[in-house]
Coordinates of C-alpha atoms and ligand atoms in Angstrom, one line a residue:
X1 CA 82.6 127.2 81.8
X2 CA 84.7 123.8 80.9
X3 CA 88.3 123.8 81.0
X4 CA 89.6 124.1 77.5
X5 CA 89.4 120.9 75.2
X6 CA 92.3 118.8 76.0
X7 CA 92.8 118.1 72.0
X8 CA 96.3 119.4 72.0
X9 CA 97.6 117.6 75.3
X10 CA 98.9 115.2 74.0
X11 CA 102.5 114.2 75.1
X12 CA 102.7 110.9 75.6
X13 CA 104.3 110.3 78.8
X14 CA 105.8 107.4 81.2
X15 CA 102.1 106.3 82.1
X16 CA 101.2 106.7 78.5
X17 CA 101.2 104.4 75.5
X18 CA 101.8 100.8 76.8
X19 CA 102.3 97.9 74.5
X20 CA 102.9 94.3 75.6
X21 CA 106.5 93.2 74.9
X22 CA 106.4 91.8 71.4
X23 CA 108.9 89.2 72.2
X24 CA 106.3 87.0 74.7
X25 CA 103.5 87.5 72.5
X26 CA 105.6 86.9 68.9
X27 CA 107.0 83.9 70.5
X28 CA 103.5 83.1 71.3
X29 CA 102.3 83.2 68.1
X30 CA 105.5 81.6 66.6
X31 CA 104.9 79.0 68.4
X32 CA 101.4 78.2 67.1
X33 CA 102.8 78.9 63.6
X34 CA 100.3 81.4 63.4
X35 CA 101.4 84.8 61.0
X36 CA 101.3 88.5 62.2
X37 CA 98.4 89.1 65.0
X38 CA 95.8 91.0 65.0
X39 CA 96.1 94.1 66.4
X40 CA 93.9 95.8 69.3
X41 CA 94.0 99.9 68.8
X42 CA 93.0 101.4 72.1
X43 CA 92.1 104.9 72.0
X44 CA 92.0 107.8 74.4
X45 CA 88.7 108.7 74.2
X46 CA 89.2 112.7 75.5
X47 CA 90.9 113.4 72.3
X48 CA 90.3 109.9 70.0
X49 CA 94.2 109.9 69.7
X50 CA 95.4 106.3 69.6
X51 CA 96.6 105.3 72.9
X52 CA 98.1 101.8 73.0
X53 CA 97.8 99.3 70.4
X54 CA 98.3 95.3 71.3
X55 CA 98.5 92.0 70.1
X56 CA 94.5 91.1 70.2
X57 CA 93.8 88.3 72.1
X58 CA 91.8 85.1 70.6
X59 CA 90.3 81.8 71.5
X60 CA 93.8 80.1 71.3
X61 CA 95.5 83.0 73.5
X62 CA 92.4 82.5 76.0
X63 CA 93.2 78.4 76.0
X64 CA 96.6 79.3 76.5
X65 CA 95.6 81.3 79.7
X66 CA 93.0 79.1 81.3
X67 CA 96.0 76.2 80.7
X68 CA 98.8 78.6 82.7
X69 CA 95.6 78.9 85.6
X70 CA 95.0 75.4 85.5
X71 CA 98.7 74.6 86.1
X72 CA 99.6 77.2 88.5
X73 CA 95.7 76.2 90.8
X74 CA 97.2 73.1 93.0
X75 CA 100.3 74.4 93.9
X76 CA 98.1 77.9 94.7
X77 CA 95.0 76.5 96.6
X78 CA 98.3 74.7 98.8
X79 CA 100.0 77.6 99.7
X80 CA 99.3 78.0 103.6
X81 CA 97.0 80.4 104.4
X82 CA 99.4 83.0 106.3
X83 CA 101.5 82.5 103.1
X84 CA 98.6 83.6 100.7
X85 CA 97.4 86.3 103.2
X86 CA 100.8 88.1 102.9
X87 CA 101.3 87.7 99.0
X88 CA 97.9 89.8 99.0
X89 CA 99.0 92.3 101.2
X90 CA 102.0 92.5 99.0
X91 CA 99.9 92.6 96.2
X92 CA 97.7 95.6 97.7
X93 CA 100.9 97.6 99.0
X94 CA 102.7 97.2 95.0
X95 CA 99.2 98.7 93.5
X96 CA 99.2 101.2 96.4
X97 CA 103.0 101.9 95.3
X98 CA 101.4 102.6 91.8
X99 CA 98.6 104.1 92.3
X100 CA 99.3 107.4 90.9
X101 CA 101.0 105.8 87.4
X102 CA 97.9 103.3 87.4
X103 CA 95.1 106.5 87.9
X104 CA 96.9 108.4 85.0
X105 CA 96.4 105.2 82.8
X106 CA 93.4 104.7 83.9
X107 CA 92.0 108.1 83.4
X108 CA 93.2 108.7 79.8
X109 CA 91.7 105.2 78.4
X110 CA 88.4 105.6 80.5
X111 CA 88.2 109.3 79.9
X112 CA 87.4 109.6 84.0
X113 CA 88.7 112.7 86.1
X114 CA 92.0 112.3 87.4
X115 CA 90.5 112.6 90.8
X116 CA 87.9 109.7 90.5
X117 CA 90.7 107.4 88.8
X118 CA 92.7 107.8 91.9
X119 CA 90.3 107.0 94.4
X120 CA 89.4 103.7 92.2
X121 CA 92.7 102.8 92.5
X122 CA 93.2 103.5 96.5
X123 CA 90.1 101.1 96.0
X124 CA 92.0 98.6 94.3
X125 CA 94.6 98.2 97.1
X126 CA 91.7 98.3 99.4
X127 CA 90.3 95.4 97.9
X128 CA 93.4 93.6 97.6
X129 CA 94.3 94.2 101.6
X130 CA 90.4 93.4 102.8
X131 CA 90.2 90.2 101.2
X132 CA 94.0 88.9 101.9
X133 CA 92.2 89.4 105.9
X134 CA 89.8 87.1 104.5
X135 CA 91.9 84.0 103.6
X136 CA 92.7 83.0 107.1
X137 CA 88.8 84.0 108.3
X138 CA 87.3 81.4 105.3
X139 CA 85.5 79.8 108.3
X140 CA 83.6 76.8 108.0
X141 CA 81.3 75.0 110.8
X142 CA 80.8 72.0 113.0
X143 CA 77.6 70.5 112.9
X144 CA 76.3 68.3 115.8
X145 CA 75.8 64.9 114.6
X146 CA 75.2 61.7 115.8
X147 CA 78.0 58.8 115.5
X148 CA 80.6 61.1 114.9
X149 CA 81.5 64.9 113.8
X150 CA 80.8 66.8 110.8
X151 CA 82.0 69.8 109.7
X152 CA 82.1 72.2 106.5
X153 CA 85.4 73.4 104.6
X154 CA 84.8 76.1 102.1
X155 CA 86.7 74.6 99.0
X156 CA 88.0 76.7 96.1
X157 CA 86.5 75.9 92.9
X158 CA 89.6 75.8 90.6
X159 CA 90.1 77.9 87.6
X160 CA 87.8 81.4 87.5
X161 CA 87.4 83.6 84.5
X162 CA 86.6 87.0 85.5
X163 CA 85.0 89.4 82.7
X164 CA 85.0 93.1 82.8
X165 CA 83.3 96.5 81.4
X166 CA 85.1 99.7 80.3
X167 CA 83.6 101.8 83.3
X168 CA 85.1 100.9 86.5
X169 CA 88.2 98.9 84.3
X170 CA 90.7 98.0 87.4
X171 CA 88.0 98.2 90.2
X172 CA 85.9 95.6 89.0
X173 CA 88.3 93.4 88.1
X174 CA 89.7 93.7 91.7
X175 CA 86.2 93.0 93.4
X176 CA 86.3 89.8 91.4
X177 CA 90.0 88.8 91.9
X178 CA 90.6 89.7 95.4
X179 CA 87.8 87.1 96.7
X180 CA 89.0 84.9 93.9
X181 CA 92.5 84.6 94.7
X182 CA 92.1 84.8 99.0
X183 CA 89.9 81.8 98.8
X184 CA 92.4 79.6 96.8
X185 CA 91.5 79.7 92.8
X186 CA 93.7 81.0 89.7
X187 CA 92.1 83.5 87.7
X188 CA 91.7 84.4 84.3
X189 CA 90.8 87.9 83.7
X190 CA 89.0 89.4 80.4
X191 CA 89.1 92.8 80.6
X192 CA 86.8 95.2 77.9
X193 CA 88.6 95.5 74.6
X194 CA 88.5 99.3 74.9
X195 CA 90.2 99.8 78.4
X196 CA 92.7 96.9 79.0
X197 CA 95.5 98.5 80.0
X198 CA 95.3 98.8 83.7
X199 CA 94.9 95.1 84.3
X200 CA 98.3 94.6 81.4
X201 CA 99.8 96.5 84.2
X202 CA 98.0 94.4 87.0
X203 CA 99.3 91.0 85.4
X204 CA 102.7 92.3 85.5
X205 CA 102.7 94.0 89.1
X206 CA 101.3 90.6 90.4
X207 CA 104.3 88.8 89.0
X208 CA 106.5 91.6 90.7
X209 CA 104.8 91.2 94.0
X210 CA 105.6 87.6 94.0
X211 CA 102.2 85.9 92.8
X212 CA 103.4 82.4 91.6
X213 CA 103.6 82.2 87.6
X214 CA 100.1 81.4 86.4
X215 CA 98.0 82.3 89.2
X216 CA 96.6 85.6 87.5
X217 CA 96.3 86.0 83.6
X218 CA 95.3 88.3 81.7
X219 CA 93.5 88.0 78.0
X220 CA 93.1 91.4 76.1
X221 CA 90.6 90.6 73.5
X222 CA 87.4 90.7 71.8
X223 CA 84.2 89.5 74.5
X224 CA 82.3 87.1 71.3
X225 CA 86.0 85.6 70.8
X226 CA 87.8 85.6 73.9
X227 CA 85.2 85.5 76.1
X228 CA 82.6 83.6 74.4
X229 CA 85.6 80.3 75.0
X230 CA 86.1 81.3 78.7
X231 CA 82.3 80.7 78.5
X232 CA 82.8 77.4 77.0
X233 CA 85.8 76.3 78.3
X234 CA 85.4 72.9 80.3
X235 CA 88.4 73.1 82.3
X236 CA 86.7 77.0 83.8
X237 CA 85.1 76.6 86.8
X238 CA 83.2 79.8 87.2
X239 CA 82.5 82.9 85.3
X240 CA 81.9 86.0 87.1
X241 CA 80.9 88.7 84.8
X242 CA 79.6 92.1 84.9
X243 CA 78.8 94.1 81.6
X244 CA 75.3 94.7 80.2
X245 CA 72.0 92.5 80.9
X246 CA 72.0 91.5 77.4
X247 CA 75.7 90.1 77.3
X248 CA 74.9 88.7 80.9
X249 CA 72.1 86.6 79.9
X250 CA 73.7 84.5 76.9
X251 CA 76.6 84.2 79.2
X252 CA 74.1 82.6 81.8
X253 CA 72.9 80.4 79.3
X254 CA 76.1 79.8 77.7
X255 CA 77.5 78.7 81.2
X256 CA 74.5 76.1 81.6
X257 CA 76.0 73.8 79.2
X258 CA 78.9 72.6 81.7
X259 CA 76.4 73.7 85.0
X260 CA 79.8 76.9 85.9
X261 CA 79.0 78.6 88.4
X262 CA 78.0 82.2 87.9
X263 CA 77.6 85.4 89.4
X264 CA 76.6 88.7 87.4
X265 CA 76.5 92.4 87.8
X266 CA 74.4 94.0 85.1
X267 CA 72.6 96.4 84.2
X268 CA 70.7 99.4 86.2
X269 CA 68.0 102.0 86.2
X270 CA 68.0 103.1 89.9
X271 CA 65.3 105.4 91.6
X272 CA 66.9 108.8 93.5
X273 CA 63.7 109.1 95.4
X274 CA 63.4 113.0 97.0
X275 CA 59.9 113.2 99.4
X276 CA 59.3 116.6 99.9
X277 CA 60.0 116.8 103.5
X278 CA 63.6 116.2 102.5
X279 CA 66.4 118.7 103.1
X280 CA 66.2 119.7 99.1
X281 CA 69.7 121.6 99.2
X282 CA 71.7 118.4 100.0
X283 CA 69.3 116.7 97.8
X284 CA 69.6 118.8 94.8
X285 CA 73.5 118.6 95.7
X286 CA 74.2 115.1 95.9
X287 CA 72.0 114.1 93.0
X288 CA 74.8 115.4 89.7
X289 CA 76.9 113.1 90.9
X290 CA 74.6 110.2 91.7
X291 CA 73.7 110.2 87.9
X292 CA 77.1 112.5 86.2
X293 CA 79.2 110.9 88.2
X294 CA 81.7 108.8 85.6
X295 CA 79.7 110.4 82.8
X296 CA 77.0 108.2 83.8
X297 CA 78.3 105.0 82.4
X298 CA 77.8 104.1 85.5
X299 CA 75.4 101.1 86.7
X300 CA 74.6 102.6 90.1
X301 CA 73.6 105.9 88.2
X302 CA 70.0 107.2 90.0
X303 CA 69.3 108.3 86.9
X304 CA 65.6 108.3 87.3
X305 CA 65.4 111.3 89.9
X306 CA 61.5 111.0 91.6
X307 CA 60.9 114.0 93.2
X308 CA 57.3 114.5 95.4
X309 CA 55.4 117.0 93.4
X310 CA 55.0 119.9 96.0
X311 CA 58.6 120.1 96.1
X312 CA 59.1 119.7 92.4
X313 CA 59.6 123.6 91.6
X314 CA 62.1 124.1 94.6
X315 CA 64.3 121.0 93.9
X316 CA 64.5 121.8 89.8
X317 CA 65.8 125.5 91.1
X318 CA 68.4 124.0 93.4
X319 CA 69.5 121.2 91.0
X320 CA 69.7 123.4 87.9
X321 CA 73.2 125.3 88.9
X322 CA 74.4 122.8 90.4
X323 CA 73.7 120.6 86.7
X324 CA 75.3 124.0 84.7
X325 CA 78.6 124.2 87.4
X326 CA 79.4 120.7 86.6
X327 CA 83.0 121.1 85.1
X328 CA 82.9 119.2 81.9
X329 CA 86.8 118.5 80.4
X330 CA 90.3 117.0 80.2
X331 CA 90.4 114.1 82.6
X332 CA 94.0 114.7 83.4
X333 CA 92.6 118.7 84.8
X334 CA 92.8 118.5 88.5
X335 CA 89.3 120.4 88.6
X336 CA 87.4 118.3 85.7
X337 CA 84.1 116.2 87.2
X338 CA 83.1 115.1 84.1
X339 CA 85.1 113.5 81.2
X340 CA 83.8 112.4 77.9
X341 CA 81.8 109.0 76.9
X342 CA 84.1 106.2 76.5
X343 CA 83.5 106.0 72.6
X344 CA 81.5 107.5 69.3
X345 CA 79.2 104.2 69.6
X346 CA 78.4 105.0 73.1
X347 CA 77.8 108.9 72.2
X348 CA 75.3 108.1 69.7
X349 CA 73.6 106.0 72.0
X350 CA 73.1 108.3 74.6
X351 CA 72.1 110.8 72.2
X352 CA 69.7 109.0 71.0
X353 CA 67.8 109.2 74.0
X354 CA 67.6 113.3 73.8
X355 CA 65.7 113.8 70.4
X356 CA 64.9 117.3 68.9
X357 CA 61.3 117.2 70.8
X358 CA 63.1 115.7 73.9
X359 CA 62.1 117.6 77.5
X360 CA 65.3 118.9 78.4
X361 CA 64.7 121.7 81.5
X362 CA 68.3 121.8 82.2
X363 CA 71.5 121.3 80.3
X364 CA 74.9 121.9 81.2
X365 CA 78.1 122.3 79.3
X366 CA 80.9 120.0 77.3
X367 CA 84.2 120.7 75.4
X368 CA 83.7 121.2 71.2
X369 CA 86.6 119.5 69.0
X370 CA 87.6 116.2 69.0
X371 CA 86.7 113.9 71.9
X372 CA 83.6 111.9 72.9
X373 CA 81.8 115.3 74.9
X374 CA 78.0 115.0 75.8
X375 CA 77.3 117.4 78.2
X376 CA 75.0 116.8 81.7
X377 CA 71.6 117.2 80.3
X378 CA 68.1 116.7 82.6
X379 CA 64.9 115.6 81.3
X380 CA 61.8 116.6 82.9
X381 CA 59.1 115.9 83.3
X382 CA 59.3 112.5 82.5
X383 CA 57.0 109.4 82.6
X384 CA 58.2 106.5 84.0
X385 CA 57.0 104.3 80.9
X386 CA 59.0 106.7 78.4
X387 CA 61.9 105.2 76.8
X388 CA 64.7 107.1 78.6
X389 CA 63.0 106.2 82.1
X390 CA 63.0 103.1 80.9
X391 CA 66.0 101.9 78.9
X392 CA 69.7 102.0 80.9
X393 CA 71.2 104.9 79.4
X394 CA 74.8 104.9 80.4
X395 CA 75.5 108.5 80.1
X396 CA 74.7 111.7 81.3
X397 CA 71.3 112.1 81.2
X398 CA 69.0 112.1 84.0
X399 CA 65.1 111.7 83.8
X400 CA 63.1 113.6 86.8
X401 CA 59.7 111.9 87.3
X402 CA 57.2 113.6 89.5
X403 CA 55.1 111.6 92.1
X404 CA 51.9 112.0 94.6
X405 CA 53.2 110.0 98.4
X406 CA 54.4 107.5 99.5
X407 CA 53.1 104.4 98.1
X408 CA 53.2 106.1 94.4
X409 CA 57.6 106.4 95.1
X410 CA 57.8 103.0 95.8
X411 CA 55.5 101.6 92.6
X412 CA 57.1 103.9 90.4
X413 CA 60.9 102.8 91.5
X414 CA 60.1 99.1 91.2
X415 CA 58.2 99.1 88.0
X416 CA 61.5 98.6 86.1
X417 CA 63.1 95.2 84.9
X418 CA 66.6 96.6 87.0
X419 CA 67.1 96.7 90.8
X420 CA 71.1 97.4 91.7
X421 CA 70.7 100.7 93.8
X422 CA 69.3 103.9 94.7
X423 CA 68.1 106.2 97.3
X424 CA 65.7 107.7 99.8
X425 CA 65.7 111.7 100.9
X426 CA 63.6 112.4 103.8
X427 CA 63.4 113.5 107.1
X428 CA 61.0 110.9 108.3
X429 CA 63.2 108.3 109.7
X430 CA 60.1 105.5 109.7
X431 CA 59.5 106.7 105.8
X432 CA 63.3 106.0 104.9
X433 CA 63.2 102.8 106.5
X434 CA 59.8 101.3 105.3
X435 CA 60.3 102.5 101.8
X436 CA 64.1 101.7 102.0
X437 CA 62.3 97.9 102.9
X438 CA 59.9 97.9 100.1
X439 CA 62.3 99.0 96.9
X440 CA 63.3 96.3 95.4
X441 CA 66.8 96.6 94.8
X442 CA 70.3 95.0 96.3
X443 CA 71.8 98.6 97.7
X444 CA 70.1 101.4 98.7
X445 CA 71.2 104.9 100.8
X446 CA 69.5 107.0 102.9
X447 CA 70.1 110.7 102.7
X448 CA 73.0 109.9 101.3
X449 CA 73.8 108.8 97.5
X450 CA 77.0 106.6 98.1
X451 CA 76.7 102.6 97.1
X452 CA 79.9 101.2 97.0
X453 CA 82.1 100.1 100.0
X454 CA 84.9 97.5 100.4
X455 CA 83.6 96.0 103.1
X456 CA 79.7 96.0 102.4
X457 CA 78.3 94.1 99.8
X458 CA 77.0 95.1 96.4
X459 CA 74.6 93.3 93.9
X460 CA 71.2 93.6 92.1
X461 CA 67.8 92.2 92.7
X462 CA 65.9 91.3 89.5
X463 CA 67.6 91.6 85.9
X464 CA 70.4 94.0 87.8
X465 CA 72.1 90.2 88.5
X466 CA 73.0 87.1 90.9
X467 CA 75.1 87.0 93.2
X468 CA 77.3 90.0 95.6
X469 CA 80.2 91.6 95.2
X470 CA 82.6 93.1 98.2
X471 CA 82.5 93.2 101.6
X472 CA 82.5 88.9 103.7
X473 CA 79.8 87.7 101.3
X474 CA 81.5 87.4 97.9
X475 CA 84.1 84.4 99.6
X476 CA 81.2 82.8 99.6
X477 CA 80.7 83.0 95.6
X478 CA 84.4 81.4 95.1
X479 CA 83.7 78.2 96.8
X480 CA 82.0 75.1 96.9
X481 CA 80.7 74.1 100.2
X482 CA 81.6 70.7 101.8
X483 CA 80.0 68.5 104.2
X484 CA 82.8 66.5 105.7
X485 CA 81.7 63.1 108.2
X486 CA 84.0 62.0 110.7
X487 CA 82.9 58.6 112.2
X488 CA 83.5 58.6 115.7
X489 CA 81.3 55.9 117.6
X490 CA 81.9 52.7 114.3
X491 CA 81.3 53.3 110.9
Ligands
NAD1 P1 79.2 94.5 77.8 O1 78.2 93.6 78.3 O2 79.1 94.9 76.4 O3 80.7 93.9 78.0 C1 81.2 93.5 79.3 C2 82.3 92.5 79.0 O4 81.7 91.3 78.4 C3 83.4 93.0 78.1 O5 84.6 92.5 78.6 C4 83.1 92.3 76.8 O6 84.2 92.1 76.0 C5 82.5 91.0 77.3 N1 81.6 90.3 76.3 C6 80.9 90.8 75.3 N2 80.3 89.8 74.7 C7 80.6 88.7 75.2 C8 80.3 87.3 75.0 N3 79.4 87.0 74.0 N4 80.8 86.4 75.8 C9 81.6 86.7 76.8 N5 82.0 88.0 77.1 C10 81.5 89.0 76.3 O7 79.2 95.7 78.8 P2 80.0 97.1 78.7 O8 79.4 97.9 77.6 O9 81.4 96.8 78.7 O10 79.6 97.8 80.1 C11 78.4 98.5 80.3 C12 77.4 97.6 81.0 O11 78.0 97.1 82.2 C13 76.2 98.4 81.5 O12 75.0 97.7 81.2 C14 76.4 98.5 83.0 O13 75.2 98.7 83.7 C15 77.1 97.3 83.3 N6 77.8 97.4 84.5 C16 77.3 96.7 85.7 C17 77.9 96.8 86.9 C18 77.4 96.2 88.1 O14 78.2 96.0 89.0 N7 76.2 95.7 88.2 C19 79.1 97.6 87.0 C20 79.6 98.2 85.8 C21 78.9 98.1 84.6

């Protein structure tokens, strides 16, 4: 059974509506000569009650920010590296100090348990802290040469525009500015116009944690306005992006026109492959929440779940209460799992994908009344060249494909255009490895469903992206290298 709808919880509390301070953004506007701005209505979508509404951000307010990170980047990529080590850790121990009011805010706008919000957020600080270790470890080599020395300083590239989905809101945004910030550039972050108001509160906890005036900005507005000019903009150095393949390509090839840097983290379709020699119970535990997890709008969802056909009968009766027990309700319920879709558009998307004839062996259960519910639903059997075994679905629907061995698992997970994660179950520990090796895809688990770590990197092969997230590697992706000759024998 779900917890009851949360359509009458609704009183708004200290973590709840936020709006900017009219004054900084009037004066803003004033300033430009500009009339009344536009507004940006963020909603809560457990219950579709308005949440926050803002000043929405435009092409002039996103000038106005990449200006402020342009200012604010020689002074910043001076600061001595101890110095810019502990304004991170100060950073990471203010967000830890907040983590709590910052899970509550994130929860209602993303609709995410209460319980997952807070663990993004313990991520947050996480982030913050790892990659403040990194600024004094941004190593760079010395080369044996003859007639002198050279040797290799990892430069930062200036000013970075960062641009965000609605799933992972303040996590993503930290993967990006943590590595951002340690090695040296000022940021501009974009987050997604329906969930912008953990990094509002990011912006303004910087400030309070002693980040010089400039070095982190924040533009709340629409991604073909806003971000489309942080695309454009000649004075941005890099874009680092992740959202859907689609907006990710015209972002590639909107950044070819002044050669930015980029690094993207798109889309996914990822393989949950269960040979039959696997132990099915923890299979058919851990897979829910490798694909419900986050309602599924989640990129790392296995949400194609290939099970080896001897052990298809056994694995659908162990997954199917699991699938019915998953508790389906207010995010803000300490013993919710599963919250509602971020939005109506996003709903009828997903729906889309169950039609009336649709093969649906096991469905669980979601709240009636007003919020965006769509409860945990499996498809099987499913071919792997059907639509939702194809197509990113971004919600809670999960597509079981049956297959014959070995070599059969590992055609059927690559033939897709995606390749960001996934896993192996099996109890053959050459099998996990070899077919770990041969799936084409930048994170994978073993036994195990879990993806994501601070200090390991994350990324896709194929149209899943370019470029790595987290853990030493993603330095790398905010600076230049330089080769530096120092005549020592004449010139
Ligand atoms: P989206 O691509 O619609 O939007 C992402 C961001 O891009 C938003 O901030 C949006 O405002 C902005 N944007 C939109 N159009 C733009 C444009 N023309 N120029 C510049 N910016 C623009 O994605 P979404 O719907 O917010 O998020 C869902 C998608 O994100 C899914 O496809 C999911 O797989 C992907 N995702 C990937 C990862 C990963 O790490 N690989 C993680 C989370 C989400």
């Amino acid at each position: 059974m779900p917890p009851s709808a949360p359509a009458n919880r609704r009183s708004h509390d200290a973590h709840g509506p936020v709006r900017r301070r009219p004054g900084r953004h009037d004066a803003r506007g004033d300033r430009r000569g500009r009339g009344a701005r536009v507004t940006l209505t963020v909603l809560e979508p457990a219950t579709e009650a308005v949440l926050a509404e803002l000043p929405r951000a435009g092409s002039d307010d996103a000038d106005a920010a990449v200006a402020r990170a342009k200012a604010a980047y020689p002074a910043w990529r001076a600061v001595a590296p101890p110095d810019r080590a502990r304004l991170l850790y100060g950073l990471a121990d203010a967000l830890a100090e907040r983590q709590e009011e910052l899970a509550v805010l994130e929860a209602r706008n993303a609709g995410k348990p209460i319980g997952d919000a807070r663990g993004e957020m313990g991520m947050v600080a996480d982030v913050f802290r790892y990659y403040a270790g990194g600024v004094e470890r941004n190593l760079g080599d010395t080369i044996p040469v003859s007639g002198g020395v050279a040797m290799t300083f990892r430069e930062p590239l200036g000013v970075v525009a960062l641009i965000t989905p609605w799933n992972f809101p303040l996590a993503i945004a930290s993967w990006k500015m943590g590595p951002a910030l340690a090695a040296g550039n000022t940021v501009v972050l974009k987050p997604a116009e329906l969930t912008p108001l953990t990094a509002l509160k990011l912006e303004r906890i910087g400030i309070e944690a002693g980040l010089p005036e400039g070095v982190l900005n924040v533009v709340a507005g629409p991604g073909s306005v806003c971000g489309q000019r942080l695309v454009e903009h000649p004075d941005v150095a890099k874009i680092a992006f992740t959202g859907s393949t689609e907006v990710g390509r015209g972002i590639a090839a909107g950044a070819a026109a002044t050669i930015k840097r980029v690094t993207l983290e798109l889309g996914g379709k990822s393989a949950n492959v269960v040979f039959a020699d696997a132990d099915l119970e923890a299979a058919a535990a851990a897979a829910p929440g490798a694909v419900f997890g986050n309602a599924g709008q989640d990129c790392c969802a296995r949400s194609r779940i290939l099970v080896e056909r001897p052990a298809l009968d056994e694995f659908m009766a162990a997954l199917q209460p699991r699938v019915e027990a998953i508790a389906v309700g207010d995010p803000l319920a300490e013993t919710t799992e599963m919250g509602p879709l971020i939005s109506a558009g996003q709903r009828e998307n997903v729906a889309s994908f169950v039609s009336e004839d649709a093969p649906v062996a096991i469905r669980g259960s979601a709240p009636k009344g007003p919020g965006y519910w769509f409860p945990p639903t499996v498809l099987a059997p499913v071919g792997n060249d059907e639509r939702p075994a194809r197509e990113e679905i971004f919600g809670p629907v999960a597509c079981v494909i049956p297959f014959d061995g070995e070599e059969e698992a590992v055609r059927l997970a690559n033939e897709t255009i995606y390749g960001l994660s996934g896993s192996v179950w099996t109890r053959d520990g050459a099998r996990a490895l070899r077919v770990a090796r041969a799936i084409d895809t930048g994170v994978i688990s073993i036994n195990s469903n879990t993806s994501v770590r601070v200090a390991t990197p994350f990324g896709g092969f194929k149209q899943s992206g370019i470029g790595r997230e987290l853990g030493p590697d993603a330095l790398d992706h905010y600076t230049e290298l330089k080769n530096v000759y120092y005549a020592t024998e004449g010139s």
